[in-house]
Short mmCIF file of C-alpha atoms (C1' of nucleotides) in Angstrom, two decimals:
data_model
loop_
_atom_site.label_atom_id
_atom_site.label_comp_id
_atom_site.label_asym_id
_atom_site.label_seq_id
_atom_site.Cartn_x
_atom_site.Cartn_y
_atom_site.Cartn_z
CA UNK A 1 -4.86 19.16 29.65
CA UNK A 2 -1.56 20.98 29.67
CA UNK A 3 -1.13 23.47 26.84
CA UNK A 4 1.30 22.61 24.11
CA UNK A 5 2.45 24.79 21.25
CA UNK A 6 0.74 23.75 18.04
CA UNK A 7 4.10 23.28 16.33
CA UNK A 8 5.15 20.79 19.02
CA UNK A 9 1.91 18.88 18.71
CA UNK A 10 2.38 18.78 14.98
CA UNK A 11 5.88 17.38 15.36
CA UNK A 12 4.76 14.80 17.91
CA UNK A 13 1.89 13.66 15.75
CA UNK A 14 4.06 13.38 12.65
CA UNK A 15 6.64 11.35 14.55
CA UNK A 16 3.91 9.14 15.97
CA UNK A 17 2.39 8.69 12.52
CA UNK A 18 5.76 7.64 11.14
CA UNK A 19 6.13 5.02 13.86
CA UNK A 20 2.61 3.67 13.42
CA UNK A 21 2.86 3.49 9.62
CA UNK A 22 6.22 1.75 9.75
CA UNK A 23 4.90 -0.72 12.32
CA UNK A 24 1.33 -1.37 11.20
CA UNK A 25 0.99 0.15 7.73
CA UNK A 26 -0.94 3.19 6.49
CA UNK A 27 -4.17 1.28 6.41
CA UNK A 28 -4.03 0.90 10.19
CA UNK A 29 -2.65 4.36 10.89
CA UNK A 30 -5.95 5.90 11.87
CA UNK A 31 -6.32 9.26 13.55
CA UNK A 32 -7.23 7.52 16.81
CA UNK A 33 -4.21 5.23 16.75
CA UNK A 34 -1.79 8.00 15.83
CA UNK A 35 -3.09 10.34 18.50
CA UNK A 36 -2.87 7.57 21.09
CA UNK A 37 0.71 6.80 20.00
CA UNK A 38 1.51 10.47 20.56
CA UNK A 39 -0.19 10.35 23.97
CA UNK A 40 -2.96 12.75 23.05
CA UNK A 41 -6.74 12.58 22.83
CA UNK A 42 -8.13 11.88 19.37
CA UNK A 43 -9.63 15.33 19.01
CA UNK A 44 -6.20 16.95 19.17
CA UNK A 45 -5.45 15.47 15.77
CA UNK A 46 -8.01 17.65 14.05
CA UNK A 47 -6.97 20.69 15.97
CA UNK A 48 -3.56 20.44 14.30
CA UNK A 49 -4.33 18.92 10.91
CA UNK A 50 -7.22 19.75 8.65
CA UNK A 51 -7.63 16.08 7.77
CA UNK A 52 -5.96 12.70 7.79
CA UNK A 53 -4.90 13.21 4.18
CA UNK A 54 -3.36 16.60 4.93
CA UNK A 55 -1.25 15.01 7.62
CA UNK A 56 0.06 12.40 5.19
CA UNK A 57 1.01 15.13 2.76
CA UNK A 58 3.02 16.94 5.41
CA UNK A 59 4.66 13.70 6.43
CA UNK A 60 5.84 12.95 2.91
CA UNK A 61 7.03 16.50 2.32
CA UNK A 62 9.15 16.36 5.46
CA UNK A 63 10.66 13.01 4.54
CA UNK A 64 11.62 14.14 1.04
CA UNK A 65 13.29 17.24 2.35
CA UNK A 66 15.38 15.36 4.90
CA UNK A 67 16.31 12.68 2.37
CA UNK A 68 17.57 15.10 -0.25
CA UNK A 69 19.67 16.90 2.35
CA UNK A 70 21.23 13.64 3.55
CA UNK A 71 22.27 12.53 0.08
CA UNK A 72 23.65 15.95 -0.79
CA UNK A 73 25.87 15.78 2.27
CA UNK A 74 27.08 12.26 1.51
CA UNK A 75 28.42 13.44 -1.83
CA UNK A 76 29.89 16.76 -0.77
CA UNK A 77 33.56 16.03 -1.21
CA UNK A 78 33.72 13.41 -3.90
CA UNK A 79 36.97 13.72 -5.81
CA UNK A 80 36.19 11.49 -8.77
CA UNK A 81 33.10 10.68 -10.78
CA UNK A 82 33.20 7.15 -9.45
CA UNK A 83 33.23 8.43 -5.88
CA UNK A 84 30.46 10.85 -6.73
CA UNK A 85 28.10 8.32 -8.30
CA UNK A 86 28.90 5.53 -5.86
CA UNK A 87 28.79 7.92 -2.91
CA UNK A 88 25.35 9.20 -3.84
CA UNK A 89 23.87 5.71 -4.21
CA UNK A 90 25.56 4.22 -1.16
CA UNK A 91 24.86 7.38 0.83
CA UNK A 92 21.21 7.01 0.01
CA UNK A 93 21.28 3.43 1.25
CA UNK A 94 23.19 4.44 4.39
CA UNK A 95 20.38 6.73 5.33
CA UNK A 96 17.68 4.21 4.51
CA UNK A 97 19.47 1.56 6.56
CA UNK A 98 19.94 3.95 9.47
CA UNK A 99 16.25 4.77 9.59
CA UNK A 100 14.24 2.05 7.88
CA UNK A 101 10.99 3.40 9.27
CA UNK A 102 11.27 6.48 7.09
CA UNK A 103 11.73 4.48 3.93
CA UNK A 104 8.97 2.05 4.81
CA UNK A 105 6.56 4.86 5.56
CA UNK A 106 7.38 6.67 2.34
CA UNK A 107 6.80 3.63 0.15
CA UNK A 108 3.65 2.74 2.03
CA UNK A 109 2.12 6.18 1.77
CA UNK A 110 2.97 6.50 -1.91
CA UNK A 111 1.42 3.14 -2.68
CA UNK A 112 -1.64 4.02 -0.62
CA UNK A 113 -2.09 7.41 -2.22
CA UNK A 114 -2.20 6.07 -5.77
CA UNK A 115 -5.82 5.03 -5.46
CA UNK A 116 -7.00 7.70 -3.05
CA UNK A 117 -8.88 10.59 -4.67
CA UNK A 118 -7.66 12.98 -1.97
CA UNK A 119 -4.03 11.99 -2.36
CA UNK A 120 -3.89 11.11 -6.01
CA UNK A 121 -1.34 13.81 -6.76
CA UNK A 122 1.04 12.72 -4.00
CA UNK A 123 2.67 9.86 -5.88
CA UNK A 124 3.28 12.05 -8.91
CA UNK A 125 4.63 14.81 -6.69
CA UNK A 126 7.08 12.44 -5.06
CA UNK A 127 8.48 11.38 -8.41
CA UNK A 128 8.69 14.94 -9.65
CA UNK A 129 10.64 15.79 -6.54
CA UNK A 130 12.91 12.78 -7.01
CA UNK A 131 13.40 13.44 -10.69
CA UNK A 132 14.34 17.06 -10.05
CA UNK A 133 16.65 16.06 -7.23
CA UNK A 134 18.46 13.41 -9.27
CA UNK A 135 18.61 15.70 -12.29
CA UNK A 136 20.43 18.15 -10.04
CA UNK A 137 23.01 15.49 -9.20
CA UNK A 138 23.47 14.56 -12.82
CA UNK A 139 23.99 18.21 -13.70
CA UNK A 140 26.46 18.55 -10.84
CA UNK A 141 28.39 15.56 -12.17
CA UNK A 142 28.49 17.09 -15.62
CA UNK A 143 29.81 20.34 -14.25
CA UNK A 144 32.30 19.03 -11.72
CA UNK A 145 33.78 16.28 -13.87
CA UNK A 146 33.04 17.48 -17.38
CA UNK A 147 31.02 14.34 -18.10
CA UNK A 148 29.19 13.73 -21.32
CA UNK A 149 26.76 10.82 -21.56
CA UNK A 150 25.92 8.46 -24.38
CA UNK A 151 22.22 8.92 -23.61
CA UNK A 152 20.12 11.95 -22.63
CA UNK A 153 20.60 13.21 -19.08
CA UNK A 154 16.94 12.55 -18.35
CA UNK A 155 17.46 8.88 -19.11
CA UNK A 156 20.47 8.78 -16.81
CA UNK A 157 18.39 10.31 -14.04
CA UNK A 158 15.58 7.87 -14.66
CA UNK A 159 17.98 4.97 -14.51
CA UNK A 160 19.27 6.16 -11.14
CA UNK A 161 15.73 6.14 -9.77
CA UNK A 162 15.15 2.68 -11.21
CA UNK A 163 18.15 1.52 -9.21
CA UNK A 164 17.14 3.13 -5.92
CA UNK A 165 13.49 2.10 -6.23
CA UNK A 166 14.33 -1.44 -7.18
CA UNK A 167 16.89 -1.85 -4.43
CA UNK A 168 14.59 -0.27 -1.84
CA UNK A 169 11.64 -2.50 -2.69
CA UNK A 170 13.65 -5.66 -2.28
CA UNK A 171 15.62 -4.49 0.73
CA UNK A 172 12.46 -3.55 2.61
CA UNK A 173 11.30 -7.13 2.29
CA UNK A 174 14.46 -9.14 2.95
CA UNK A 175 16.59 -6.52 4.76
CA UNK A 176 19.71 -7.98 3.17
CA UNK A 177 21.89 -4.89 3.30
CA UNK A 178 25.01 -6.53 1.90
CA UNK A 179 23.12 -7.74 -1.16
CA UNK A 180 21.59 -4.29 -1.58
CA UNK A 181 25.06 -2.77 -1.58
CA UNK A 182 26.29 -5.22 -4.20
CA UNK A 183 23.29 -4.40 -6.39
CA UNK A 184 24.02 -0.69 -6.05
CA UNK A 185 27.66 -1.33 -6.93
CA UNK A 186 26.55 -3.03 -10.14
CA UNK A 187 24.29 -0.07 -10.75
CA UNK A 188 27.19 2.34 -10.28
CA UNK A 189 29.20 0.37 -12.81
CA UNK A 190 26.34 0.55 -15.28
CA UNK A 191 26.06 4.27 -14.72
CA UNK A 192 29.77 4.84 -15.37
CA UNK A 193 29.47 2.78 -18.54
CA UNK A 194 27.11 5.45 -19.85
CA UNK A 195 29.91 8.03 -19.80
CA UNK A 196 31.10 9.05 -23.25
CA UNK A 197 33.91 11.34 -22.30
CA UNK A 198 35.18 12.99 -19.19
CA UNK A 199 37.60 15.77 -18.30
CA UNK A 200 39.43 16.08 -15.01
CA UNK B 1 -30.53 -17.17 -6.48
CA UNK B 2 -29.43 -19.24 -9.39
CA UNK B 3 -26.86 -21.85 -8.52
CA UNK B 4 -23.35 -21.33 -9.72
CA UNK B 5 -20.47 -23.75 -9.52
CA UNK B 6 -18.12 -22.75 -6.71
CA UNK B 7 -15.20 -22.65 -9.14
CA UNK B 8 -17.03 -20.11 -11.31
CA UNK B 9 -17.88 -17.95 -8.32
CA UNK B 10 -14.27 -18.08 -7.27
CA UNK B 11 -13.12 -16.93 -10.69
CA UNK B 12 -15.71 -14.13 -10.82
CA UNK B 13 -14.77 -12.89 -7.39
CA UNK B 14 -11.05 -12.95 -8.15
CA UNK B 15 -11.59 -11.02 -11.38
CA UNK B 16 -13.79 -8.53 -9.54
CA UNK B 17 -11.21 -8.14 -6.78
CA UNK B 18 -8.52 -7.43 -9.37
CA UNK B 19 -10.65 -4.71 -10.93
CA UNK B 20 -11.53 -3.11 -7.61
CA UNK B 21 -7.97 -3.17 -6.31
CA UNK B 22 -6.60 -1.68 -9.52
CA UNK B 23 -9.27 1.02 -9.47
CA UNK B 24 -9.62 1.88 -5.78
CA UNK B 25 -6.71 0.22 -4.01
CA UNK B 26 -6.57 -2.73 -1.60
CA UNK B 27 -7.62 -0.59 1.29
CA UNK B 28 -11.00 -0.03 -0.37
CA UNK B 29 -11.35 -3.54 -1.74
CA UNK B 30 -13.70 -4.78 0.95
CA UNK B 31 -15.66 -7.99 0.78
CA UNK B 32 -18.84 -5.98 0.23
CA UNK B 33 -17.42 -3.96 -2.64
CA UNK B 34 -15.83 -6.97 -4.33
CA UNK B 35 -18.99 -9.04 -4.09
CA UNK B 36 -21.05 -6.17 -5.48
CA UNK B 37 -18.57 -5.75 -8.34
CA UNK B 38 -19.05 -9.43 -9.12
CA UNK B 39 -22.84 -9.02 -8.91
CA UNK B 40 -23.29 -11.26 -5.90
CA UNK B 41 -24.58 -10.78 -2.36
CA UNK B 42 -21.92 -10.15 0.25
CA UNK B 43 -22.44 -13.47 1.96
CA UNK B 44 -21.35 -15.35 -1.14
CA UNK B 45 -17.84 -14.11 -0.56
CA UNK B 46 -17.42 -16.18 2.57
CA UNK B 47 -19.00 -19.19 1.01
CA UNK B 48 -16.13 -19.28 -1.46
CA UNK B 49 -13.21 -17.88 0.51
CA UNK B 50 -12.37 -18.60 4.13
CA UNK B 51 -11.43 -14.97 4.64
CA UNK B 52 -10.53 -11.74 2.93
CA UNK B 53 -6.84 -12.52 3.45
CA UNK B 54 -7.18 -15.97 1.92
CA UNK B 55 -8.68 -14.42 -1.20
CA UNK B 56 -5.73 -12.07 -1.55
CA UNK B 57 -3.36 -15.00 -1.31
CA UNK B 58 -5.13 -16.80 -4.12
CA UNK B 59 -5.14 -13.64 -6.20
CA UNK B 60 -1.40 -13.20 -5.88
CA UNK B 61 -0.66 -16.85 -6.55
CA UNK B 62 -2.69 -16.70 -9.76
CA UNK B 63 -0.96 -13.54 -10.94
CA UNK B 64 2.51 -14.91 -10.34
CA UNK B 65 1.72 -18.06 -12.24
CA UNK B 66 0.39 -16.23 -15.29
CA UNK B 67 3.26 -13.78 -15.25
CA UNK B 68 5.98 -16.41 -15.22
CA UNK B 69 4.29 -18.23 -18.11
CA UNK B 70 4.08 -15.05 -20.18
CA UNK B 71 7.75 -14.22 -19.78
CA UNK B 72 8.81 -17.78 -20.52
CA UNK B 73 6.91 -17.62 -23.79
CA UNK B 74 8.39 -14.26 -24.77
CA UNK B 75 11.87 -15.71 -24.60
CA UNK B 76 11.24 -19.07 -26.21
CA UNK B 77 13.14 -18.69 -29.42
CA UNK B 78 15.89 -16.23 -28.60
CA UNK B 79 18.92 -16.86 -30.78
CA UNK B 80 21.46 -14.75 -28.99
CA UNK B 81 22.15 -13.79 -25.42
CA UNK B 82 21.24 -10.22 -26.23
CA UNK B 83 17.89 -11.31 -27.61
CA UNK B 84 17.39 -13.54 -24.62
CA UNK B 85 18.07 -10.91 -21.94
CA UNK B 86 16.39 -8.08 -23.79
CA UNK B 87 13.46 -10.28 -24.75
CA UNK B 88 12.84 -11.34 -21.19
CA UNK B 89 12.85 -7.78 -19.86
CA UNK B 90 10.86 -6.25 -22.71
CA UNK B 91 8.51 -9.25 -22.69
CA UNK B 92 7.85 -8.65 -19.05
CA UNK B 93 7.01 -5.02 -19.81
CA UNK B 94 4.82 -6.01 -22.77
CA UNK B 95 2.67 -8.01 -20.46
CA UNK B 96 2.54 -5.34 -17.78
CA UNK B 97 1.60 -2.72 -20.38
CA UNK B 98 -1.06 -4.99 -21.85
CA UNK B 99 -2.70 -5.51 -18.48
CA UNK B 100 -1.73 -2.73 -16.10
CA UNK B 101 -4.40 -3.74 -13.60
CA UNK B 102 -2.54 -6.93 -12.84
CA UNK B 103 0.71 -5.15 -12.09
CA UNK B 104 -1.01 -2.46 -10.05
CA UNK B 105 -2.87 -5.03 -7.99
CA UNK B 106 0.25 -7.07 -7.36
CA UNK B 107 2.26 -4.12 -6.10
CA UNK B 108 -0.64 -2.88 -4.01
CA UNK B 109 -1.28 -6.21 -2.35
CA UNK B 110 2.40 -6.79 -1.63
CA UNK B 111 2.74 -3.34 -0.06
CA UNK B 112 -0.42 -3.88 1.94
CA UNK B 113 0.60 -7.32 3.16
CA UNK B 114 3.89 -6.16 4.61
CA UNK B 115 2.25 -4.82 7.74
CA UNK B 116 -0.62 -7.27 7.99
CA UNK B 117 -0.10 -10.08 10.50
CA UNK B 118 -2.27 -12.43 8.43
CA UNK B 119 -0.41 -11.75 5.21
CA UNK B 120 3.06 -11.08 6.50
CA UNK B 121 4.51 -14.02 4.62
CA UNK B 122 3.02 -12.96 1.27
CA UNK B 123 5.61 -10.32 0.42
CA UNK B 124 8.44 -12.71 1.19
CA UNK B 125 6.74 -15.45 -0.81
CA UNK B 126 6.43 -13.19 -3.84
CA UNK B 127 10.13 -12.43 -3.82
CA UNK B 128 11.05 -16.06 -3.32
CA UNK B 129 8.91 -16.89 -6.32
CA UNK B 130 10.48 -14.10 -8.36
CA UNK B 131 14.00 -14.99 -7.28
CA UNK B 132 13.49 -18.63 -8.22
CA UNK B 133 11.91 -17.66 -11.51
CA UNK B 134 14.71 -15.30 -12.48
CA UNK B 135 17.35 -17.74 -11.29
CA UNK B 136 15.83 -20.20 -13.74
CA UNK B 137 16.28 -17.72 -16.58
CA UNK B 138 19.87 -17.01 -15.58
CA UNK B 139 20.58 -20.73 -15.51
CA UNK B 140 18.92 -21.11 -18.92
CA UNK B 141 21.15 -18.36 -20.30
CA UNK B 142 24.20 -20.07 -18.92
CA UNK B 143 23.23 -23.33 -20.52
CA UNK B 144 22.00 -22.07 -23.89
CA UNK B 145 24.77 -19.57 -24.52
CA UNK B 146 27.60 -20.89 -22.37
CA UNK B 147 27.70 -17.67 -20.39
CA UNK B 148 29.97 -17.07 -17.44
CA UNK B 149 29.46 -14.01 -15.27
CA UNK B 150 31.90 -11.74 -13.49
CA UNK B 151 29.70 -11.86 -10.38
CA UNK B 152 27.73 -14.67 -8.70
CA UNK B 153 24.57 -15.78 -10.51
CA UNK B 154 22.51 -14.77 -7.49
CA UNK B 155 23.69 -11.20 -7.85
CA UNK B 156 22.79 -11.22 -11.53
CA UNK B 157 19.31 -12.46 -10.66
CA UNK B 158 18.93 -9.81 -7.97
CA UNK B 159 19.99 -7.12 -10.39
CA UNK B 160 17.34 -8.23 -12.85
CA UNK B 161 14.69 -7.84 -10.17
CA UNK B 162 16.05 -4.44 -9.23
CA UNK B 163 15.49 -3.41 -12.83
CA UNK B 164 11.97 -4.77 -13.15
CA UNK B 165 10.87 -3.47 -9.75
CA UNK B 166 12.36 -0.05 -10.32
CA UNK B 167 10.90 0.29 -13.79
CA UNK B 168 7.49 -0.96 -12.64
CA UNK B 169 7.28 1.45 -9.73
CA UNK B 170 7.95 4.46 -11.90
CA UNK B 171 5.89 3.28 -14.85
CA UNK B 172 2.84 2.70 -12.67
CA UNK B 173 2.97 6.36 -11.67
CA UNK B 174 3.79 8.12 -14.92
CA UNK B 175 2.75 5.44 -17.46
CA UNK B 176 5.57 6.56 -19.75
CA UNK B 177 6.05 3.31 -21.61
CA UNK B 178 8.71 4.62 -23.98
CA UNK B 179 10.85 5.81 -21.10
CA UNK B 180 10.35 2.49 -19.35
CA UNK B 181 11.60 0.68 -22.45
CA UNK B 182 14.68 2.88 -22.65
CA UNK B 183 15.43 2.20 -18.99
CA UNK B 184 15.10 -1.53 -19.59
CA UNK B 185 17.40 -1.22 -22.61
CA UNK B 186 20.02 0.40 -20.38
CA UNK B 187 19.46 -2.42 -17.91
CA UNK B 188 19.97 -5.00 -20.62
CA UNK B 189 23.25 -3.34 -21.57
CA UNK B 190 24.36 -3.41 -17.93
CA UNK B 191 23.44 -7.07 -17.71
CA UNK B 192 25.45 -7.96 -20.81
CA UNK B 193 28.41 -6.06 -19.37
CA UNK B 194 28.46 -8.60 -16.56
CA UNK B 195 29.31 -11.39 -18.98
CA UNK B 196 32.85 -12.69 -18.64
CA UNK B 197 32.91 -15.13 -21.49
CA UNK B 198 30.44 -16.71 -23.82
CA UNK B 199 30.37 -19.57 -26.25
CA UNK B 200 28.03 -19.87 -29.23
"C1'" DC C 1 -42.59 -38.10 -5.28
"C1'" DA C 2 -40.26 -37.46 -0.75
"C1'" DT C 3 -36.04 -36.49 1.31
"C1'" DC C 4 -31.76 -34.63 2.26
"C1'" DG C 5 -27.78 -32.11 1.88
"C1'" DA C 6 -25.43 -28.68 -0.82
"C1'" DC C 7 -26.16 -24.03 -2.01
"C1'" DT C 8 -27.79 -19.26 -1.22
"C1'" DT C 9 -28.39 -15.03 1.24
"C1'" DG C 10 -30.72 -11.15 4.34
"C1'" DG C 11 -29.51 -9.42 8.21
"C1'" DA C 12 -27.20 -9.01 12.49
"C1'" DC C 13 -22.91 -8.73 15.48
"C1'" DG C 14 -19.21 -6.08 17.50
"C1'" DG C 15 -15.95 -3.34 16.01
"C1'" DG C 16 -13.34 0.48 13.64
"C1'" DT C 17 -13.33 4.85 10.81
"C1'" DG C 18 -12.84 10.35 9.83
"C1'" DT C 19 -14.77 14.29 11.39
"C1'" DC C 20 -16.74 17.74 14.26
"C1'" DC C 21 -19.27 20.20 17.99
"C1'" DA C 22 -20.20 22.02 22.35
"C1'" DA C 23 -18.48 22.48 26.71
"C1'" DC C 24 -14.75 23.16 29.45
"C1'" DT C 25 -10.07 25.21 31.09
"C1'" DC C 26 -6.68 28.41 31.54
"C1'" DG C 27 -3.10 32.07 30.56
"C1'" DA C 28 -2.34 36.60 29.03
"C1'" DC C 29 -3.79 41.04 28.38
"C1'" DG C 30 -6.44 45.28 29.55
"C1'" DC D 1 -8.71 41.03 39.04
"C1'" DG D 2 -12.13 40.24 35.37
"C1'" DT D 3 -12.61 39.06 30.74
"C1'" DC D 4 -11.95 36.88 26.57
"C1'" DG D 5 -10.24 34.08 23.20
"C1'" DA D 6 -7.08 30.37 22.22
"C1'" DG D 7 -6.39 25.75 23.57
"C1'" DT D 8 -8.35 21.28 24.88
"C1'" DT D 9 -11.17 17.26 24.68
"C1'" DG D 10 -15.24 13.77 25.72
"C1'" DG D 11 -18.48 12.17 23.17
"C1'" DA D 12 -21.54 11.86 19.28
"C1'" DC D 13 -22.47 11.41 14.24
"C1'" DA D 14 -23.00 8.59 10.21
"C1'" DC D 15 -20.65 5.38 8.02
"C1'" DC D 16 -17.94 1.05 6.60
"C1'" DC D 17 -15.64 -3.21 8.01
"C1'" DG D 18 -15.01 -8.79 8.27
"C1'" DT D 19 -17.46 -12.44 9.66
"C1'" DC D 20 -21.12 -15.57 10.49
"C1'" DC D 21 -25.69 -17.55 11.50
"C1'" DA D 22 -30.14 -19.19 10.67
"C1'" DA D 23 -33.52 -19.55 7.52
"C1'" DG D 24 -34.70 -20.41 3.21
"C1'" DT D 25 -34.31 -22.86 -1.69
"C1'" DC D 26 -33.34 -25.99 -4.87
"C1'" DG D 27 -31.52 -30.42 -7.61
"C1'" DA D 28 -30.16 -34.91 -7.41
"C1'" DT D 29 -30.68 -39.27 -5.33
"C1'" DG D 30 -33.42 -43.11 -3.43
#
DNA sequence: CATCGACTTGGACGGGTGTCCAACTCGACG
DNA sequence: CGTCGAGTTGGACACCCGTCCAAGTCGATG
């Protein structure tokens, strides 16, 4: 019955939703279950969010923002292209490994949204966000290290996402972090092999 | 009311389930909806399958079997290692592109099963199947072309799955087949770069 | 032709779902 | 200190879910 600022409720509910989705999957993350996980009555959910779908959208937006920031930091002071590319990929995995729930929830929600009329755009939005984010890194690499590629930049960016998506999917199932790191190392090698010329 | 052999009902229901899952997602693929899609009363579902979960298991098993056969055929008469590796990857995509519903359903069910107590083992089973299947191809490459790798065979196999999973995830969202083929071509190059020595 | 067991299925069971309303509570402002 | 509107929430609404039973219906077998 105590009054809580709407922003705090929102944060609590989003955190609770993340936990529930990671534990039981989106399909079981109902408004009742999420509200209970947050220690609130069910009706509070709809006082904060317009709908269940709207909440999922906010969840995903928040995750993407935090993820991009984490990777950008991991790569801040890379001195060589190899450090830059490897640092970005391994930094991404560091974050995923540190908070698996976030990665699980993201994949789950994206998969779930594909077939949902209300959330159909979410999956596409996520990839647009990713593509833009990775394209930014590729551009940064070109600028900082004077790299030229043997294939279009867009293909380089796409290949990076193939690596992260593929590694994530497998890692979420077997949780073999060492193997995931080896796969990313091979990916880094493949990426560097796409360099045509480079200036220090 | 007409009598139908149980095997036929089973096949009809599995085909209907595939359609519904591809169209509306696993979460909406209820026994009622699937039975209706197959033109049967709801109760027929449980005359054929012990449970909803058991049906999903059969669905996945059938898909994996067909998929492995298709890729094996695509690679039958490869003359060079490059043809072999590229053929396997592009052959896999050929099949996925020819029948997107199958790939969609597979990914959806695997994602859904992760959090389901009844189906928890399914995701792991799928990857075991894949890993064994790809390991077979790697071994075949070693034998047919006298290949030796710079990394353990298991890592090569894992990298192949990273490529297919990553490409599939993106392709299912944007359906850009040309881009998917370019990404697989880059993957093939990366794979061939892992070869240490080779004998004709 | 009678019988019997495999096949078929309408309908019920107990449960879960997203959403929303009407009634309540309370803190701040006039 | 009274009022008023924002905050809170129990409970209802209409719906969908997996599962299963009991009552029917048929085709083959004796």
